[in-house]
Amino acid sequence: MHSSRNVPALLNKANLRPTRQRLALAELLFAKGDRHVTAEALYDEARAAGIGVSLATIYNTLHQFSSAGLLRSISVDTSKTYFDTNTGNHHHFFLEDGDEVIDMPQGSIEISNLPEPPEGMEISQVDVIVRVRSTRK
Amino acid sequence: MHSSRNVPALLNKANLRPTRQRLALAELLFAKGDRHVTAEALYDEARAAGIGVSLATIYNTLHQFSSAGLLRSISVDTSKTYFDTNTGNHHHFFLEDGDEVIDMPQGSIEISNLPEPPEGMEISQVDVIVRVRSTRK
DNA sequence: ATTTGTGCAAATCGTTTGCATCTGA
DNA sequence: TCAGATGCAAACGATTTGCACAAAT
């Protein structure tokens, strides 16, 4: 998807100054394949990696990256927002037990017979969330 | 769906004492067809109807009704939880502009090619949310 | 009499905001 | 230089919780 090299180019394209924080966060986010992070989790990870960054900046950055199309935000749970580094067209499993979000392989779901949106409305996105839980109760 | 008469029977079946508040709230919720309410909205409605009830009780009641299968909760938006009086198998439109949730007619969406859930997991629910916005920007 | 529900206010928790200070172009 | 970014702490808003009091069985 987004290669971890040319992070500066990504930021440029998004009209975001390549600041120390943004560079480091983009590196963290896009280096290791597809991920689903919360603000708090990214914050902890950044601090653990020795990146000096505040939580407010984490939030700013996640939102800026989302607006720029580098991330996609997911609401599975009212309690926190997840940010997905995979911006392609795909859907999710949500593990109710551990509050974990997992990508479904792209193309694995087929939706048909989608009704027309209400008058004067257009579809901006279709989200499918398959909630799963452990078989043993 | 749930008829507005025999509300006491509903509560009985759910093992919930038919208190003044629960009776009144059930009446409000199930009297006028399918609805999607937030706690705050139901609270305002109840007070407007002269029902003495606290916000804490609204939350308790909504959760108890959900556990009992009388309501279904929907997370479209990280900011608030919606409770749907239609507990049947159906999906939703979410109007991004007004933060409104609308039922899609049951059977109007067909999902096929659903992947197997991860090892040791079973599907508890499939949620489809079609986000729509006004055509004119 | 005992159990269950209710109301209030305080506490939580993720997220946002205001504002003074820094930093990259 | 100076618009844009960051950090801190305070503010927020939805939801939860603790606990004393009230109501249902």
Tab-separated table of C-alpha atoms (C1' of nucleotides) in Angstrom:
chain	number	residue	atom	x	y	z
A	1	MET	CA	0.000	0.000	0.000
A	2	HIS	CA	1.931	3.009	1.247
A	3	SER	CA	5.572	2.114	1.136
A	4	SER	CA	7.501	3.119	4.207
A	5	ARG	CA	10.076	4.894	2.067
A	6	ASN	CA	9.069	8.220	0.566
A	7	VAL	CA	7.086	9.166	3.605
A	8	PRO	CA	8.070	12.792	2.927
A	9	ALA	CA	6.449	12.479	-0.488
A	10	LEU	CA	3.235	11.247	1.091
A	11	LEU	CA	3.156	14.232	3.381
A	12	ASN	CA	3.927	16.594	0.551
A	13	LYS	CA	1.124	15.273	-1.541
A	14	ALA	CA	-1.175	15.803	1.424
A	15	ASN	CA	0.046	19.371	1.877
A	16	LEU	CA	1.319	18.605	5.333
A	17	ARG	CA	4.676	19.901	6.444
A	18	PRO	CA	7.077	17.076	7.087
A	19	THR	CA	7.585	17.808	10.725
A	20	ARG	CA	9.533	15.575	13.036
A	21	GLN	CA	6.353	14.211	14.629
A	22	ARG	CA	4.467	13.598	11.424
A	23	LEU	CA	7.425	11.887	9.821
A	24	ALA	CA	7.918	9.619	12.784
A	25	LEU	CA	4.230	8.752	13.096
A	26	ALA	CA	3.889	8.057	9.385
A	27	GLU	CA	6.909	5.810	9.638
A	28	LEU	CA	5.362	3.903	12.517
A	29	LEU	CA	2.007	3.640	10.825
A	30	PHE	CA	3.051	2.612	7.361
A	31	ALA	CA	6.196	0.611	7.968
A	32	LYS	CA	4.700	-2.653	9.025
A	33	GLY	CA	1.807	-3.441	6.749
A	34	ASP	CA	-1.854	-2.996	7.470
A	35	ARG	CA	-2.804	-2.034	10.979
A	36	HIS	CA	-5.680	-0.758	13.045
A	37	VAL	CA	-4.637	1.666	15.709
A	38	THR	CA	-6.326	3.806	18.259
A	39	ALA	CA	-4.969	7.190	19.231
A	40	GLU	CA	-3.955	5.971	22.640
A	41	ALA	CA	-2.212	2.903	21.240
A	42	LEU	CA	-0.240	4.954	18.741
A	43	TYR	CA	0.691	7.365	21.470
A	44	ASP	CA	2.061	4.574	23.652
A	45	GLU	CA	3.899	3.080	20.736
A	46	ALA	CA	5.438	6.405	19.813
A	47	ARG	CA	6.599	7.110	23.308
A	48	ALA	CA	8.008	3.607	23.607
A	49	ALA	CA	9.941	4.320	20.424
A	50	GLY	CA	11.312	7.464	21.994
A	51	ILE	CA	9.363	9.849	19.801
A	52	GLY	CA	8.539	13.034	21.614
A	53	VAL	CA	4.963	13.729	20.755
A	54	SER	CA	1.859	14.758	22.647
A	55	LEU	CA	-1.494	13.057	22.598
A	56	ALA	CA	-3.077	16.149	21.075
A	57	THR	CA	-0.668	15.918	18.177
A	58	ILE	CA	-1.484	12.242	17.750
A	59	TYR	CA	-5.140	13.147	17.359
A	60	ASN	CA	-4.362	16.012	15.002
A	61	THR	CA	-2.159	13.808	12.911
A	62	LEU	CA	-4.585	10.910	12.712
A	63	HIS	CA	-7.315	13.234	11.554
A	64	GLN	CA	-5.116	15.016	9.063
A	65	PHE	CA	-3.955	11.703	7.633
A	66	SER	CA	-7.542	10.554	7.376
A	67	SER	CA	-8.641	13.692	5.576
A	68	ALA	CA	-5.721	13.253	3.235
A	69	GLY	CA	-6.824	9.718	2.455
A	70	LEU	CA	-3.809	8.075	4.065
A	71	LEU	CA	-5.933	6.493	6.772
A	72	ARG	CA	-9.508	5.447	7.121
A	73	SER	CA	-11.356	5.703	10.379
A	74	ILE	CA	-13.660	2.989	11.646
A	75	SER	CA	-16.399	3.150	14.253
A	76	VAL	CA	-17.089	-0.306	15.533
A	77	ASP	CA	-17.589	0.495	19.074
A	78	THR	CA	-18.840	3.668	20.611
A	79	SER	CA	-15.902	3.805	22.929
A	80	LYS	CA	-12.963	4.410	20.638
A	81	THR	CA	-12.093	5.220	17.071
A	82	TYR	CA	-9.842	2.913	15.100
A	83	PHE	CA	-7.679	4.127	12.240
A	84	ASP	CA	-6.952	1.688	9.452
A	85	THR	CA	-3.829	2.020	7.358
A	86	ASN	CA	-5.536	0.068	4.613
A	87	THR	CA	-7.563	2.621	2.688
A	88	GLY	CA	-8.648	0.212	-0.019
A	89	ASN	CA	-12.151	-1.115	-0.364
A	90	HIS	CA	-12.521	-3.819	2.239
A	91	HIS	CA	-14.475	-4.754	5.337
A	92	HIS	CA	-13.841	-5.901	8.888
A	93	PHE	CA	-14.181	-8.505	11.516
A	94	PHE	CA	-14.552	-7.122	15.003
A	95	LEU	CA	-13.527	-9.434	17.830
A	96	GLU	CA	-15.954	-8.549	20.561
A	97	ASP	CA	-13.807	-10.159	23.176
A	98	GLY	CA	-10.574	-8.265	22.732
A	99	ASP	CA	-11.922	-5.185	20.962
A	100	GLU	CA	-9.749	-6.009	18.013
A	101	VAL	CA	-10.374	-5.115	14.382
A	102	ILE	CA	-9.212	-7.387	11.571
A	103	ASP	CA	-9.337	-6.826	7.837
A	104	MET	CA	-11.347	-9.149	5.710
A	105	PRO	CA	-9.530	-10.022	2.534
A	106	GLN	CA	-10.600	-7.589	-0.182
A	107	GLY	CA	-13.197	-9.017	-2.503
A	108	SER	CA	-14.317	-11.554	0.020
A	109	ILE	CA	-17.687	-9.994	0.529
A	110	GLU	CA	-20.239	-9.460	-2.153
A	111	ILE	CA	-23.072	-7.037	-1.545
A	112	SER	CA	-25.979	-7.046	-3.909
A	113	ASN	CA	-29.463	-5.685	-4.019
A	114	LEU	CA	-28.383	-2.489	-2.307
A	115	PRO	CA	-31.387	-0.172	-2.122
A	116	GLU	CA	-31.373	3.313	-3.552
A	117	PRO	CA	-30.297	5.909	-1.042
A	118	PRO	CA	-32.996	8.366	0.049
A	119	GLU	CA	-33.871	11.270	-2.266
A	120	GLY	CA	-31.051	13.719	-2.791
A	121	MET	CA	-28.529	11.495	-1.092
A	122	GLU	CA	-25.524	9.689	-2.440
A	123	ILE	CA	-23.581	6.856	-0.904
A	124	SER	CA	-20.324	7.970	0.580
A	125	GLN	CA	-19.260	4.650	2.012
A	126	VAL	CA	-20.520	1.173	2.776
A	127	ASP	CA	-19.233	-0.322	5.999
A	128	VAL	CA	-19.659	-3.971	6.812
A	129	ILE	CA	-18.653	-5.114	10.245
A	130	VAL	CA	-18.900	-8.773	11.118
A	131	ARG	CA	-18.896	-9.080	14.879
A	132	VAL	CA	-17.429	-12.337	16.095
A	133	ARG	CA	-16.901	-13.876	19.467
A	134	SER	CA	-15.198	-16.892	20.894
A	135	THR	CA	-17.102	-20.130	20.272
A	136	ARG	CA	-16.681	-21.324	23.830
A	137	LYS	CA	-18.825	-19.239	26.068
B	1	MET	CA	-43.266	-5.601	15.919
B	2	HIS	CA	-43.799	-5.099	19.618
B	3	SER	CA	-47.359	-4.025	20.053
B	4	SER	CA	-47.831	-1.079	22.321
B	5	ARG	CA	-50.432	-2.974	24.310
B	6	ASN	CA	-49.210	-5.728	26.614
B	7	VAL	CA	-46.139	-3.764	27.558
B	8	PRO	CA	-46.372	-5.344	31.005
B	9	ALA	CA	-46.127	-8.748	29.362
B	10	LEU	CA	-42.976	-7.692	27.553
B	11	LEU	CA	-41.401	-6.618	30.795
B	12	ASN	CA	-42.462	-9.789	32.496
B	13	LYS	CA	-40.929	-11.947	29.854
B	14	ALA	CA	-37.721	-9.975	30.276
B	15	ASN	CA	-37.773	-10.458	34.015
B	16	LEU	CA	-37.985	-6.763	34.593
B	17	ARG	CA	-40.327	-5.382	37.197
B	18	PRO	CA	-43.019	-3.254	35.612
B	19	THR	CA	-42.073	-0.015	37.284
B	20	ARG	CA	-43.641	3.294	36.434
B	21	GLN	CA	-40.555	4.425	34.519
B	22	ARG	CA	-40.072	1.242	32.554
B	23	LEU	CA	-43.725	1.077	31.600
B	24	ALA	CA	-43.737	4.651	30.420
B	25	LEU	CA	-40.507	4.320	28.482
B	26	ALA	CA	-41.593	1.085	26.826
B	27	GLU	CA	-44.806	2.811	25.847
B	28	LEU	CA	-42.911	5.683	24.288
B	29	LEU	CA	-40.486	3.402	22.508
B	30	PHE	CA	-42.850	0.837	21.082
B	31	ALA	CA	-45.991	2.837	20.464
B	32	LYS	CA	-45.069	4.545	17.265
B	33	GLY	CA	-43.407	2.008	15.031
B	34	ASP	CA	-39.715	1.614	14.384
B	35	ARG	CA	-37.452	4.262	15.782
B	36	HIS	CA	-33.830	5.013	16.480
B	37	VAL	CA	-33.301	6.892	19.672
B	38	THR	CA	-30.365	8.089	21.664
B	39	ALA	CA	-30.448	8.162	25.441
B	40	GLU	CA	-30.509	11.923	25.515
B	41	ALA	CA	-33.326	12.098	22.961
B	42	LEU	CA	-35.459	9.624	24.873
B	43	TYR	CA	-34.790	11.536	28.045
B	44	ASP	CA	-36.000	14.787	26.500
B	45	GLU	CA	-39.025	13.077	25.046
B	46	ALA	CA	-39.903	11.505	28.348
B	47	ARG	CA	-39.630	14.739	30.229
B	48	ALA	CA	-41.667	16.526	27.588
B	49	ALA	CA	-44.323	13.866	28.109
B	50	GLY	CA	-44.275	14.584	31.800
B	51	ILE	CA	-42.652	11.316	32.796
B	52	GLY	CA	-40.497	11.735	35.860
B	53	VAL	CA	-37.345	9.846	35.079
B	54	SER	CA	-33.650	10.465	35.428
B	55	LEU	CA	-31.029	10.156	32.764
B	56	ALA	CA	-29.329	7.348	34.688
B	57	THR	CA	-32.555	5.378	34.570
B	58	ILE	CA	-32.858	5.998	30.851
B	59	TYR	CA	-29.441	4.441	30.359
B	60	ASN	CA	-30.235	1.536	32.646
B	61	THR	CA	-33.495	0.906	30.885
B	62	LEU	CA	-32.062	1.088	27.387
B	63	HIS	CA	-29.391	-1.420	28.314
B	64	GLN	CA	-31.793	-3.744	30.067
B	65	PHE	CA	-34.147	-3.655	27.094
B	66	SER	CA	-31.235	-4.382	24.772
B	67	SER	CA	-30.084	-7.346	26.826
B	68	ALA	CA	-33.624	-8.612	26.835
B	69	GLY	CA	-33.757	-8.408	23.058
B	70	LEU	CA	-36.355	-5.673	22.968
B	71	LEU	CA	-33.920	-3.198	21.471
B	72	ARG	CA	-30.807	-3.403	19.390
B	73	SER	CA	-27.966	-0.968	19.784
B	74	ILE	CA	-26.127	0.520	16.849
B	75	SER	CA	-22.726	2.159	16.712
B	76	VAL	CA	-22.523	4.330	13.653
B	77	ASP	CA	-20.658	7.158	15.063
B	78	THR	CA	-18.213	7.198	17.898
B	79	SER	CA	-20.076	9.975	19.593
B	80	LYS	CA	-23.374	8.407	20.557
B	81	THR	CA	-25.165	5.095	20.702
B	82	TYR	CA	-28.457	4.627	18.901
B	83	PHE	CA	-31.077	2.141	20.040
B	84	ASP	CA	-33.265	0.601	17.396
B	85	THR	CA	-36.736	-0.647	18.243
B	86	ASN	CA	-36.595	-2.918	15.241
B	87	THR	CA	-34.757	-6.012	16.405
B	88	GLY	CA	-35.282	-7.948	13.202
B	89	ASN	CA	-32.537	-8.692	10.739
B	90	HIS	CA	-31.996	-5.511	8.786
B	91	HIS	CA	-29.397	-2.861	8.023
B	92	HIS	CA	-29.076	0.901	8.048
B	93	PHE	CA	-28.515	4.085	6.200
B	94	PHE	CA	-26.681	6.698	8.177
B	95	LEU	CA	-27.224	10.294	7.093
B	96	GLU	CA	-23.887	11.889	7.748
B	97	ASP	CA	-25.357	15.336	7.637
B	98	GLY	CA	-27.968	15.104	10.328
B	99	ASP	CA	-26.589	12.152	12.256
B	100	GLU	CA	-29.760	10.261	11.509
B	101	VAL	CA	-30.182	6.500	11.258
B	102	ILE	CA	-32.755	4.987	8.893
B	103	ASP	CA	-33.755	1.361	8.477
B	104	MET	CA	-33.217	-0.301	5.177
B	105	PRO	CA	-36.133	-2.466	4.221
B	106	GLN	CA	-35.470	-5.999	5.427
B	107	GLY	CA	-34.231	-8.272	2.699
B	108	SER	CA	-33.046	-5.375	0.618
B	109	ILE	CA	-29.401	-6.266	1.008
B	110	GLU	CA	-27.860	-9.519	-0.022
B	111	ILE	CA	-24.482	-10.463	1.371
B	112	SER	CA	-22.670	-13.337	-0.184
B	113	ASN	CA	-19.199	-14.776	-0.154
B	114	LEU	CA	-18.825	-14.004	3.527
B	115	PRO	CA	-15.460	-15.352	4.673
B	116	GLU	CA	-15.086	-17.824	7.506
B	117	PRO	CA	-14.574	-16.144	10.830
B	118	PRO	CA	-11.138	-16.623	12.408
B	119	GLU	CA	-10.415	-19.940	14.193
B	120	GLY	CA	-12.550	-20.553	17.249
B	121	MET	CA	-14.820	-17.636	16.491
B	122	GLU	CA	-18.439	-17.504	15.548
B	123	ILE	CA	-20.396	-14.675	13.996
B	124	SER	CA	-22.578	-12.897	16.465
B	125	GLN	CA	-23.885	-10.224	14.142
B	126	VAL	CA	-23.332	-8.671	10.749
B	127	ASP	CA	-23.788	-4.924	10.601
B	128	VAL	CA	-24.011	-3.071	7.336
B	129	ILE	CA	-24.059	0.692	7.471
B	130	VAL	CA	-24.447	2.639	4.280
B	131	ARG	CA	-23.252	6.165	4.904
B	132	VAL	CA	-24.981	8.707	2.740
B	133	ARG	CA	-24.706	12.450	2.316
B	134	SER	CA	-26.513	15.157	0.498
B	135	THR	CA	-25.787	15.206	-3.220
B	136	ARG	CA	-25.233	18.929	-3.292
B	137	LYS	CA	-22.069	19.760	-1.505
C	1	DA	C1'	-38.920	-8.023	54.850
C	2	DT	C1'	-36.202	-8.454	51.053
C	3	DT	C1'	-34.951	-7.591	46.684
C	4	DT	C1'	-34.739	-4.593	42.875
C	5	DG	C1'	-35.044	-0.020	40.869
C	6	DT	C1'	-34.339	4.965	40.896
C	7	DG	C1'	-32.116	9.548	41.262
C	8	DC	C1'	-28.513	12.414	42.116
C	9	DA	C1'	-24.009	13.860	41.860
C	10	DA	C1'	-19.461	12.701	41.202
C	11	DA	C1'	-16.298	10.129	38.475
C	12	DT	C1'	-14.569	8.206	33.913
C	13	DC	C1'	-12.738	8.232	29.513
C	14	DG	C1'	-11.949	9.262	24.845
C	15	DT	C1'	-11.552	13.281	22.429
C	16	DT	C1'	-11.357	18.381	21.521
C	17	DT	C1'	-10.004	23.072	22.300
C	18	DG	C1'	-7.575	27.440	23.678
C	19	DC	C1'	-3.572	29.429	23.750
C	20	DA	C1'	1.325	30.291	24.382
C	21	DT	C1'	5.400	28.693	22.390
C	22	DC	C1'	8.199	26.571	18.791
C	23	DT	C1'	9.610	25.372	13.936
C	24	DG	C1'	9.958	24.673	9.042
C	25	DA	C1'	9.830	27.069	4.539
D	1	DT	C1'	9.406	36.417	8.946
D	2	DC	C1'	5.448	34.062	9.963
D	3	DA	C1'	1.935	30.758	8.728
D	4	DG	C1'	1.468	26.494	10.388
D	5	DA	C1'	2.492	22.917	14.154
D	6	DT	C1'	3.009	21.365	18.769
D	7	DG	C1'	2.219	20.739	23.800
D	8	DC	C1'	-0.064	21.399	27.828
D	9	DA	C1'	-3.849	21.709	30.571
D	10	DA	C1'	-8.444	22.717	30.859
D	11	DA	C1'	-12.902	21.805	28.805
D	12	DC	C1'	-16.278	18.554	26.869
D	13	DG	C1'	-19.892	15.243	26.222
D	14	DA	C1'	-21.581	10.773	26.430
D	15	DT	C1'	-21.791	7.252	29.554
D	16	DT	C1'	-21.016	4.886	34.107
D	17	DT	C1'	-20.851	4.418	38.981
D	18	DG	C1'	-21.622	4.766	44.116
D	19	DC	C1'	-24.706	5.172	47.295
D	20	DA	C1'	-28.905	6.640	49.893
D	21	DC	C1'	-33.690	6.408	49.328
D	22	DA	C1'	-38.075	4.503	47.320
D	23	DA	C1'	-40.948	1.025	45.364
D	24	DA	C1'	-42.237	-3.705	43.990
D	25	DT	C1'	-42.900	-8.568	45.351
